[in-house]
Amino acid sequence: MLSRTQYPQNLVDYFFEHSEWAKQRRIDCLDESYKDKTIVVGNTRNFKAIEIESIKKKYEIDPNKQQILFWGVINTTRKTAFEALKTLRNKTKNTHQIFYKCYPGEPFNERFQKDFNPFCVEGVEVIYDEDDIYGMAEICDTHIAAASSVFNFAFAHNKKIINLDSGVLS
C-alpha cells in the first residue's frame, strides 16, 4: 500500500484542498508538516449561470413527477449500482423521472461504451453535458450516489440524499 510518508508521495511539493476543514483533516490525520504543504483552492468546478427553464425544457421535466439524479459509478460497485438503478426505474416509472449523470468521458471510454447509446437502463436519461449538472442538481428532488463530493450539489439545494454505500437500494 502506498504511503504519504514514503517515496514517491513524500516528494509532493503541495497538496490542494477544497476547504480549510479538509486542510485541517490532512494535518490532524498525518502531521504538522502538511500545514505548509497544503493550499486551499476552493471548489475547482467552473460554476456557470444556469437557466432552469431551459434545462427543464431540454430534459422534458414532467411537473407531475418527482425527479431523481443518479450519479455515475465507475468503480467496482458499478454492476451493483446499475442493478439498483434498474430496480429503481421499474418501481418508480409512473411517479419519477430518473437522470443518470455520467462521469466526464464515461460514455466514450472503451470499458463503458457498451452501456451508452442507448443507455443500458431503459427509461433513464443520461446527462451528457457537464454544464447541465448545475441545473439538474437544483431540479432533481433526490440525489443518489456513492458518498463523495457530489453530495455537495444536494447539500447546496437541500435535496434528499441516498448513499449507495449504505446498501439501502440493495
Short mmCIF file of C-alpha atoms in Angstrom, two decimals, residues 40 70 102 118 124 138 142:
data_model
loop_
_atom_site.label_atom_id
_atom_site.label_comp_id
_atom_site.label_asym_id
_atom_site.label_seq_id
_atom_site.Cartn_x
_atom_site.Cartn_y
_atom_site.Cartn_z
CA VAL A 40 -6.82 25.74 -0.03
CA PHE A 70 -28.36 9.14 -10.05
CA CYS A 102 -22.17 10.08 -16.16
CA PRO A 118 -28.68 3.57 -26.00
CA VAL A 124 -33.31 6.60 -17.65
CA GLU A 138 -31.36 22.02 -8.45
CA THR A 142 -33.45 13.15 -4.75
#
